[in-house]
mmCIF file of C-alpha atoms in Angstrom:
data_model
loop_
_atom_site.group_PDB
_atom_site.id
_atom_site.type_symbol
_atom_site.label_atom_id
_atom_site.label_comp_id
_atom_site.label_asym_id
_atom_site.label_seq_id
_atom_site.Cartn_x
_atom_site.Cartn_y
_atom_site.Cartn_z
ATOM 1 C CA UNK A 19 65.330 7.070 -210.005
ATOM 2 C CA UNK A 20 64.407 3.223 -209.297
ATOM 3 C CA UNK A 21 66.888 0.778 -207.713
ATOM 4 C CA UNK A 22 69.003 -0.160 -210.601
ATOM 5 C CA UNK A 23 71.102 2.808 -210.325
ATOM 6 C CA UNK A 24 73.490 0.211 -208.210
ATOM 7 C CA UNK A 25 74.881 -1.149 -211.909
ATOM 8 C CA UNK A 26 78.597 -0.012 -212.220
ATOM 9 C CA UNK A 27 78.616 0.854 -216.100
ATOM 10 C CA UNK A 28 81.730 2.420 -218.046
ATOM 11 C CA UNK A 29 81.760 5.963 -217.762
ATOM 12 C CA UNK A 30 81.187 8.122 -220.762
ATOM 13 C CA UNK A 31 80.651 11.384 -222.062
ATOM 14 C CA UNK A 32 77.330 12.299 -223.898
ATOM 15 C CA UNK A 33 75.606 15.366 -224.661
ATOM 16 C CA UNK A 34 73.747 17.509 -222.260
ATOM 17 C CA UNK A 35 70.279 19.214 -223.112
ATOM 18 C CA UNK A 36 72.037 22.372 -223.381
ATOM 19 C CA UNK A 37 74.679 21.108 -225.942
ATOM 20 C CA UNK A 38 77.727 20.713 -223.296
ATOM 21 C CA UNK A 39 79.960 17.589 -222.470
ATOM 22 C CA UNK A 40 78.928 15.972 -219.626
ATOM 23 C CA UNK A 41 80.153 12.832 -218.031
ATOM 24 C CA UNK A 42 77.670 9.628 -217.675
ATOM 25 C CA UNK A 43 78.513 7.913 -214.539
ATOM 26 C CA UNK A 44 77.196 5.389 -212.186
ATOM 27 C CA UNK A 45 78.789 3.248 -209.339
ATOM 28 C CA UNK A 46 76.854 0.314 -206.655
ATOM 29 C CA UNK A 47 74.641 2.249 -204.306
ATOM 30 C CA UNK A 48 74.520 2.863 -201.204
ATOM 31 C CA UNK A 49 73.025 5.949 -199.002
ATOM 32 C CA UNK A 50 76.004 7.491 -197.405
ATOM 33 C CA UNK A 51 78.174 6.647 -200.843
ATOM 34 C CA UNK A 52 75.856 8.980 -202.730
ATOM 35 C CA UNK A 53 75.867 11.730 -200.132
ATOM 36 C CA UNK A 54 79.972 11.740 -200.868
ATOM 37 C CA UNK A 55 79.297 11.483 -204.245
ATOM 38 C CA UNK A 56 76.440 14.894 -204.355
ATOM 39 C CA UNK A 57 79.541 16.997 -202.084
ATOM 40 C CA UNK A 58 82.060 16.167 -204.437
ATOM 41 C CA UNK A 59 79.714 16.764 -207.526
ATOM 42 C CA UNK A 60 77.129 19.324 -205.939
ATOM 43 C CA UNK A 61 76.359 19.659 -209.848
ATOM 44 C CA UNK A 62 75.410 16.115 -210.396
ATOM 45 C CA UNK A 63 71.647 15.245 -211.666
ATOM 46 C CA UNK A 64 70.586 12.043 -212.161
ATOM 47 C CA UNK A 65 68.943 10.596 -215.018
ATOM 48 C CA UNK A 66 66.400 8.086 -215.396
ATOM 49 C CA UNK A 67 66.726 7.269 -219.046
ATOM 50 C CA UNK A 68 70.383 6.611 -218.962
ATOM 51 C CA UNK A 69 70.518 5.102 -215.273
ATOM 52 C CA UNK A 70 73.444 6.845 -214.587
ATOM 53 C CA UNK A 71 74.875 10.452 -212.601
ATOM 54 C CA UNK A 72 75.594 13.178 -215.524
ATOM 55 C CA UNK A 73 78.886 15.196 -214.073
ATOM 56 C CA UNK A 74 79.173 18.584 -216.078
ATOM 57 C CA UNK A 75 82.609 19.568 -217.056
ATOM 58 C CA UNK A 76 85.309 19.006 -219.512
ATOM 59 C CA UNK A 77 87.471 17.165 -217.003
ATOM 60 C CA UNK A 78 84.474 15.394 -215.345
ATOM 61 C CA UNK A 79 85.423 11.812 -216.214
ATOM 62 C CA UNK A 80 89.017 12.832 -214.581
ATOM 63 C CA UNK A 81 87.379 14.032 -211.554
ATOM 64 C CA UNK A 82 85.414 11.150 -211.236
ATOM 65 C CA UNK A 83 88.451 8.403 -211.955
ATOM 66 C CA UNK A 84 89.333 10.597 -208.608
ATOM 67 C CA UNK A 85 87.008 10.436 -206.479
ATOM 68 C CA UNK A 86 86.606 6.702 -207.445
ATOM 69 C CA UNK A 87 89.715 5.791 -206.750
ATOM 70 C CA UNK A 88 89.600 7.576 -203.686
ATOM 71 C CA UNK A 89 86.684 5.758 -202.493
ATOM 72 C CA UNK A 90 87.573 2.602 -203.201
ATOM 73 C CA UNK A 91 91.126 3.255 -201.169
ATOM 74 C CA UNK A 92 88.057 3.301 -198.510
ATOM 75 C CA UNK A 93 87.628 -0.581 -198.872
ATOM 76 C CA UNK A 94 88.698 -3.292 -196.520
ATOM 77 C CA UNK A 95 89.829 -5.797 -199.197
ATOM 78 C CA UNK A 96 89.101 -8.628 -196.887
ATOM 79 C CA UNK A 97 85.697 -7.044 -195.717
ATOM 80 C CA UNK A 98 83.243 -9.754 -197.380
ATOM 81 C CA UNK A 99 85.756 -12.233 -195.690
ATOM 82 C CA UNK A 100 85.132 -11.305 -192.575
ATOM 83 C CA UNK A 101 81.372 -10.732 -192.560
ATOM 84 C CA UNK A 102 81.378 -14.185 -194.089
ATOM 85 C CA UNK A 103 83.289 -15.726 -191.338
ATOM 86 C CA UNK A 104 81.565 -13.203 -188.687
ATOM 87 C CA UNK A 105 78.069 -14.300 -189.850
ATOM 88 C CA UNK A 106 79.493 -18.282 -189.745
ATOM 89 C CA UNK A 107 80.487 -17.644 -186.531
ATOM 90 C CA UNK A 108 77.387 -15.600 -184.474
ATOM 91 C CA UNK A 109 74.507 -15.972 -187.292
ATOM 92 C CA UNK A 110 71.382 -14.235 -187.185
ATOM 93 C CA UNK A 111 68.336 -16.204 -186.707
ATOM 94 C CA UNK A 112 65.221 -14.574 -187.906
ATOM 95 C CA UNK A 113 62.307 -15.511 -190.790
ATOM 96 C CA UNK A 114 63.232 -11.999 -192.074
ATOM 97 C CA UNK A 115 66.962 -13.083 -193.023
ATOM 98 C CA UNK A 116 68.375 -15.412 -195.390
ATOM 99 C CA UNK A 117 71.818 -15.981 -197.020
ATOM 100 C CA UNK A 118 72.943 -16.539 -200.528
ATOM 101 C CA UNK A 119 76.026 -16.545 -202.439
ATOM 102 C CA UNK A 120 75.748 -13.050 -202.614
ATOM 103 C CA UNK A 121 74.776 -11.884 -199.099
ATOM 104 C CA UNK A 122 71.858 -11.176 -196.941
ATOM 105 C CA UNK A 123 68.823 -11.098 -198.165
ATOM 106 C CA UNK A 124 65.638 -9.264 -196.059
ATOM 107 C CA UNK A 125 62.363 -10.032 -196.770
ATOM 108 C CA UNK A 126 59.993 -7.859 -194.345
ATOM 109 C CA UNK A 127 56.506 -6.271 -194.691
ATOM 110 C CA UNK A 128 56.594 -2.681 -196.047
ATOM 111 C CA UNK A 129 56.891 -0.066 -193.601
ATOM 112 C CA UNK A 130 58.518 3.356 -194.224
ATOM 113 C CA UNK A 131 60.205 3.319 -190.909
ATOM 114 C CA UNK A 132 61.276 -0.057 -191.532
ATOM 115 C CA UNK A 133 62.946 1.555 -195.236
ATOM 116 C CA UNK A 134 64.747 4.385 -192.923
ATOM 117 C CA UNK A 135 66.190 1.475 -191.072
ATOM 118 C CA UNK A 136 67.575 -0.672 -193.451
ATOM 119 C CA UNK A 137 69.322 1.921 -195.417
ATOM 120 C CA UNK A 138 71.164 2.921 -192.546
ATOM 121 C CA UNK A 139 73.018 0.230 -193.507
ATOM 122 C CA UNK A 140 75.937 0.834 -195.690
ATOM 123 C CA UNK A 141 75.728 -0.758 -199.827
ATOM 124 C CA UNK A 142 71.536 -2.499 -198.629
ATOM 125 C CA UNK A 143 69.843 -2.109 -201.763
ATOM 126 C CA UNK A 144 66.469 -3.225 -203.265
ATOM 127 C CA UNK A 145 65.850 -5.799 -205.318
ATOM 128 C CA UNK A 146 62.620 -5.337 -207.224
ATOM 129 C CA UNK A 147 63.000 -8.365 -209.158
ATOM 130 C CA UNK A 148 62.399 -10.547 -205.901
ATOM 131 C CA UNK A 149 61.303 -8.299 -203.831
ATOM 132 C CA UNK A 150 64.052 -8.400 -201.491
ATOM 133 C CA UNK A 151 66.651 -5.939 -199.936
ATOM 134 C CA UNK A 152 70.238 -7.420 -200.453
ATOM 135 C CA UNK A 153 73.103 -6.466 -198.169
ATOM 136 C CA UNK A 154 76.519 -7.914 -198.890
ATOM 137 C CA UNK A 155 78.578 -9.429 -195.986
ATOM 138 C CA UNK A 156 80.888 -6.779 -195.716
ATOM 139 C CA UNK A 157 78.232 -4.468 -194.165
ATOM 140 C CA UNK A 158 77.445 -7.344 -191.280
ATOM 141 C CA UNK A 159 79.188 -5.166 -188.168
ATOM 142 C CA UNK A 160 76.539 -2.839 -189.657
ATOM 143 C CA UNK A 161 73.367 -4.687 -190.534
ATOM 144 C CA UNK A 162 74.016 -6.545 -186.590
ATOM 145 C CA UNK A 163 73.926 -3.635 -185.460
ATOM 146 C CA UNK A 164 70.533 -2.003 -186.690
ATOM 147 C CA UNK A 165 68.931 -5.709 -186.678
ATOM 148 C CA UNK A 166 66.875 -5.318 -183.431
ATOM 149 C CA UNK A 167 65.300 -2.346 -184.572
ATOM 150 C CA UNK A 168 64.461 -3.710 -188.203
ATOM 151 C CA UNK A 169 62.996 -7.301 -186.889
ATOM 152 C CA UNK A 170 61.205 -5.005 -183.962
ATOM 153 C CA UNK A 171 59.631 -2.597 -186.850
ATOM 154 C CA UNK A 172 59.261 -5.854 -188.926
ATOM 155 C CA UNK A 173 57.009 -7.489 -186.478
ATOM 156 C CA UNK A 174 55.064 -4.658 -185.772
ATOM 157 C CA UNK A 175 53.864 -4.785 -189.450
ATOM 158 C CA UNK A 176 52.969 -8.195 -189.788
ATOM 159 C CA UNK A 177 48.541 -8.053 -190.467
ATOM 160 C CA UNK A 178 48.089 -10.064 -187.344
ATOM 161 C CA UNK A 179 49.609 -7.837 -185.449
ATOM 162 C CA UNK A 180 48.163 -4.596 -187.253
ATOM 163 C CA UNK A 181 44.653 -6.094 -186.768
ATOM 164 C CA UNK A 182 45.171 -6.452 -183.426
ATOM 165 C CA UNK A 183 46.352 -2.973 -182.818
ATOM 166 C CA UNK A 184 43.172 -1.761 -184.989
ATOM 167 C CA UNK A 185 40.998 -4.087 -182.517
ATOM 168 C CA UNK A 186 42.476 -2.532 -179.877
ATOM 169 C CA UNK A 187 41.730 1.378 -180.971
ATOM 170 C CA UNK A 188 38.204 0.763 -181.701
ATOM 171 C CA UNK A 189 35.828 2.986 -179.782
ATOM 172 C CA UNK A 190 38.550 5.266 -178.762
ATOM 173 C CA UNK A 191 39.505 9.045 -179.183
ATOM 174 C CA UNK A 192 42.958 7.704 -181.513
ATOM 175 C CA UNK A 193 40.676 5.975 -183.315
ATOM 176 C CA UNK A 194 37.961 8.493 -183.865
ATOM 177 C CA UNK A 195 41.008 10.909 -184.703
ATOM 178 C CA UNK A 196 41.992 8.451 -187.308
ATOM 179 C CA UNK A 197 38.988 8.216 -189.136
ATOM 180 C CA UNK A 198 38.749 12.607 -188.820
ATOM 181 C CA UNK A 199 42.768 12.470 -190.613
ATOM 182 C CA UNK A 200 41.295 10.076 -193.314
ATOM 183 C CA UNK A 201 38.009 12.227 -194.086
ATOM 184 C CA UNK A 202 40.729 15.448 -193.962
ATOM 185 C CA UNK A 203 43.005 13.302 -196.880
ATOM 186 C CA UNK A 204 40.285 12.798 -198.632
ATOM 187 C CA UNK A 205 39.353 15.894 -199.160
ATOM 188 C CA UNK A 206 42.993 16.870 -200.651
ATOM 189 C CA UNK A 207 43.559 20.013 -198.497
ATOM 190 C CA UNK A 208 46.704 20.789 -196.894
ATOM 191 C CA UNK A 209 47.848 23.997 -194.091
ATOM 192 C CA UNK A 210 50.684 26.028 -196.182
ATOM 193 C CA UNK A 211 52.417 28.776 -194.254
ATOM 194 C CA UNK A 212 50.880 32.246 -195.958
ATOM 195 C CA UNK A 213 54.749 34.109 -196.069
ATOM 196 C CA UNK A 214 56.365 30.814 -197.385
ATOM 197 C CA UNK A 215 54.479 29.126 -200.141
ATOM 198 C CA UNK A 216 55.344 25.905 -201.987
ATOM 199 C CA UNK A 217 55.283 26.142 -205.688
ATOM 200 C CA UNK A 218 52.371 25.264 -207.630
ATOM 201 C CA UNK A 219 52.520 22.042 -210.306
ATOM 202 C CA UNK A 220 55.656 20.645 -208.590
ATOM 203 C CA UNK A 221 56.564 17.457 -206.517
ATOM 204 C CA UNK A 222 57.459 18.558 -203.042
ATOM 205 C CA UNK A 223 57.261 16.361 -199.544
ATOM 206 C CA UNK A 224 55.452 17.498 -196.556
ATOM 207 C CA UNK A 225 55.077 16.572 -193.444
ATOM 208 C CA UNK A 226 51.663 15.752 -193.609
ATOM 209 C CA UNK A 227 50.936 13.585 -196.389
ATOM 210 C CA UNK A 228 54.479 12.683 -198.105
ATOM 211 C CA UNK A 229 55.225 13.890 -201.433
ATOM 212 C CA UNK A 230 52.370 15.524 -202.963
ATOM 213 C CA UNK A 231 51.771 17.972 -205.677
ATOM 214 C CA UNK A 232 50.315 21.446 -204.190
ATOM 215 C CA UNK A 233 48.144 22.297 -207.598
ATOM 216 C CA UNK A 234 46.398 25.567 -205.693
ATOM 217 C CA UNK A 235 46.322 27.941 -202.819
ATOM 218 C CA UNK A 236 42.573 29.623 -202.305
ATOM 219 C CA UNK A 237 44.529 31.790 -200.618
ATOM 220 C CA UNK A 238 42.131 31.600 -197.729
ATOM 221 C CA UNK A 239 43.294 31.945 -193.702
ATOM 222 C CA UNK A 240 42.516 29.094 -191.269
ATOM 223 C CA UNK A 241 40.373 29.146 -188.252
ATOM 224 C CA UNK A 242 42.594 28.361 -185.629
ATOM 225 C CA UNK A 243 39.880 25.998 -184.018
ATOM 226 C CA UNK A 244 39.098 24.586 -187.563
ATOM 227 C CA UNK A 245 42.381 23.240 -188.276
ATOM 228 C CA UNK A 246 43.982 22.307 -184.664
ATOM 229 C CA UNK A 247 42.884 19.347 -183.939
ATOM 230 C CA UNK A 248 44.321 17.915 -187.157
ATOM 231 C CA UNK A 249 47.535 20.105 -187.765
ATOM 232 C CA UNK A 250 48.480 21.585 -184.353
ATOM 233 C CA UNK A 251 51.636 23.561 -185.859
ATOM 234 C CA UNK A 252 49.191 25.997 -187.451
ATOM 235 C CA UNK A 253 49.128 29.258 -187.004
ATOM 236 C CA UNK A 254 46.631 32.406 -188.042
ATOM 237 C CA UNK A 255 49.094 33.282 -190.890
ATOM 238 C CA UNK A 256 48.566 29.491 -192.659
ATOM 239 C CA UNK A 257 46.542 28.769 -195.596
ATOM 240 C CA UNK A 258 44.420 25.948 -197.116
ATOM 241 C CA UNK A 259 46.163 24.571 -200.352
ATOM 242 C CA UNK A 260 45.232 21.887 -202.922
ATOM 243 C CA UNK A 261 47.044 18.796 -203.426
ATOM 244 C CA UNK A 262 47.247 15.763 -205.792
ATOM 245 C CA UNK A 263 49.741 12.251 -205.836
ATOM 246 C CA UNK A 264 52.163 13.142 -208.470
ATOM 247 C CA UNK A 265 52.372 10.869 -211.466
ATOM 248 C CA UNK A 266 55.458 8.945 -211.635
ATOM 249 C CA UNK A 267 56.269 11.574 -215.125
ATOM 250 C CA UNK A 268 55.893 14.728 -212.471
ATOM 251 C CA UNK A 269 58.518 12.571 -210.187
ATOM 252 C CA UNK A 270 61.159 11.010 -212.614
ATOM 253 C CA UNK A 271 61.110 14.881 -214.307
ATOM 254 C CA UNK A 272 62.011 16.444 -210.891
ATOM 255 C CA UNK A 273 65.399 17.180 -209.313
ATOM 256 C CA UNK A 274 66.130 15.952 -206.005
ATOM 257 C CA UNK A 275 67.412 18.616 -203.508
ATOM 258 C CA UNK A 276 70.662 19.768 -203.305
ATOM 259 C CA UNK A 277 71.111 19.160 -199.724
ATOM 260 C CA UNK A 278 69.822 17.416 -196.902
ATOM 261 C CA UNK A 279 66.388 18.642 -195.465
ATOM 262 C CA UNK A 280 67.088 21.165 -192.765
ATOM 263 C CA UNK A 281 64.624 21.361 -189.471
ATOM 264 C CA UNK A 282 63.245 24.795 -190.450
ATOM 265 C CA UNK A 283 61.970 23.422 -194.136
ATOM 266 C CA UNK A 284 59.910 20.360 -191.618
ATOM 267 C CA UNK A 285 58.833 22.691 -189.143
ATOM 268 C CA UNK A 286 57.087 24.735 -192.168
ATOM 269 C CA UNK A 287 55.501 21.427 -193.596
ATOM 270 C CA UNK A 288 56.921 21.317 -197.110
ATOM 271 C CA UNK A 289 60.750 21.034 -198.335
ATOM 272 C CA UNK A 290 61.641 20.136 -201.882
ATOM 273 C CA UNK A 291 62.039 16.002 -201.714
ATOM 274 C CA UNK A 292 65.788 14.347 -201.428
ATOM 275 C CA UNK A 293 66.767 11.600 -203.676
ATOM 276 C CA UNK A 294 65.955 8.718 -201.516
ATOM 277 C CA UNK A 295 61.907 10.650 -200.883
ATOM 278 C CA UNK A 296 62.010 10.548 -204.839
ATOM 279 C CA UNK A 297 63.373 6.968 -205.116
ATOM 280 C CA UNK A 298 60.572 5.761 -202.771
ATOM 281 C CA UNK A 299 57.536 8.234 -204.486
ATOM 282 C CA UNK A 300 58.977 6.556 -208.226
ATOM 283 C CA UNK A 301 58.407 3.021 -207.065
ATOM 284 C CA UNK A 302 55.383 3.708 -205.290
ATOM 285 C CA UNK A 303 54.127 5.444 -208.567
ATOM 286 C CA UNK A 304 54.971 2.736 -211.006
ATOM 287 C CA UNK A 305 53.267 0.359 -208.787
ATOM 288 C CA UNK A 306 50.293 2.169 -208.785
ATOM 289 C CA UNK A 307 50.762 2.697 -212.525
ATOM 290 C CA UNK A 308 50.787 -1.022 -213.333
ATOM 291 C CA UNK A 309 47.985 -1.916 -210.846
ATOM 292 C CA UNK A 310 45.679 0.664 -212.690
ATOM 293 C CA UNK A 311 46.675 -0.958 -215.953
ATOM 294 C CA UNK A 312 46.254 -4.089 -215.027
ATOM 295 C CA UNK A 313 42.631 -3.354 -213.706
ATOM 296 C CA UNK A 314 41.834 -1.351 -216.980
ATOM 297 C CA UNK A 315 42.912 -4.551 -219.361
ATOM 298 C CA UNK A 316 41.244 -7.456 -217.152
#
């Protein structure tokens, strides 16, 4: 699922794989607006081709109306109003911020804690065609208050200060246990818990290397002292696995969890990937699509 799930479209039943009515639906995104949306319709997949939430059920579009109407009674009318006038009146001044018509627009180097942050952030949304996250000026109070972290992060990730971090680690055990976790990824190998074993040929997220697809288990037990420098959770009853990056096919056909990620599934290392993992893996994938295409026609 990319980022233009945020279009509000008509509702409207269509046909199901397995011949049933289901209900087509789609409303302006935001993170803690789907997670109201997936307990209310715990039934709910998305779909890529149509952009929209299919809702099984005969009286799916009435449920919907429902819960749309109920969300909506959520809304300060005069919200956008007053993070207009709030902005107007105690503005924030960073080169990461600007200001349309629309809203706020963000412009940051890419870091996945930087993501996290930002959709905190009730109704932010990316905008792939420039490259932006937009946040409307209702979700100001909001966006004010997780700013210090996000231009913190922001700065972090700027290449000057990146290089001068790498500067910094040269010669030193960090950096020589860099170098060991990049040899270790390049080798595609991953630690998989012997009594609790991911499923073969299907996207899942782990701890270790993000979303990943585990393609075989030798079955083989790791030497403690082999593996605990690297991945110090391990245990004698962990195995070495196989992985590869999914292609963005293996992540637009898989279904995001059901629930939230619970701290058992981390502390084992794999969990099956939430909606927002699979939204992040999907762009990431097409990007490297395109870039290989690109380099195959030049």
């Amino acid at each position: 699922m990319d980022e233009t799930m945020g279009d509000d479209a008509e509702p409207e039943i269509v046909d199901g794989e397995d011949g049933d009515e289901r209900a087509a639906v789609s409303f302006p995104f935001d993170r803690m607006t789907v997670q109201r949306f997936r307990q209310e319709f715990p039934r709910a997949r998305w779909s890529d081709r149509r952009k929209a939430w299919l809702v099984p059920g005969k009286t799916a579009l009435r449920r919907f109306d429902r819960w749309k109407a109920k969300e909506e009674s959520r809304a300060d009318p005069f919200a956008e109003e007053k993070g207009r006038d709030a902005f107007a009146f105690e503005p924030i001044l960073s080169p990461y911020l600007s200001v349309d018509k629309d809203g706020f627009r963000i412009r940051t180097p890419y870091s996945r804690k930087l993501v996290e942050e930002i959709r905190q952030v009730s109704f932010a949304r990316w905008d792939g065609d420039h490259k932006v996250w937009r946040v409307p000026f209702a979700s100001y109070d909001e966006l004010l208050q997780h700013w210090q972290a996000i231009e913190a992060e922001a700065q972090r990730c700027e290449p000057e200060e990146r290089r001068k971090r790498a500067e910094a680690r040269k010669g030193t055990e960090e950096e020589r246990k860099a170098r060991r976790r990049s040899a270790e990824r390049r080798r595609r190998r991953i630690t998989l818990p012997a009594d609790d074993l991911p499923p073969l040929d299907r996207p899942v997220a782990t701890t270790a290397y993000g979303i990943v697809v585990v393609s075989d288990i030798t079955g083989e037990f790791i030497e403690y002292e082999e593996g605990a420098d690297l991945y110090p959770d391990i245990s004698d009853d962990h195995v070495w696995g196989s992985w590869r990056v999914p292609s963005l096919e293996d992540l637009v056909q898989t279904w995001p969890a059901k629930a939230a990620t619970r701290d058992d599934e981390r502390r084992r290392g794999w969990w099956f990937p939430t909606i927002e993992e699979l939204r992040d893996a999907r762009r990431a994938a097409r990007s490297r699509e395109r870039r290989t295409a690109r380099q195959v026609s030049a």
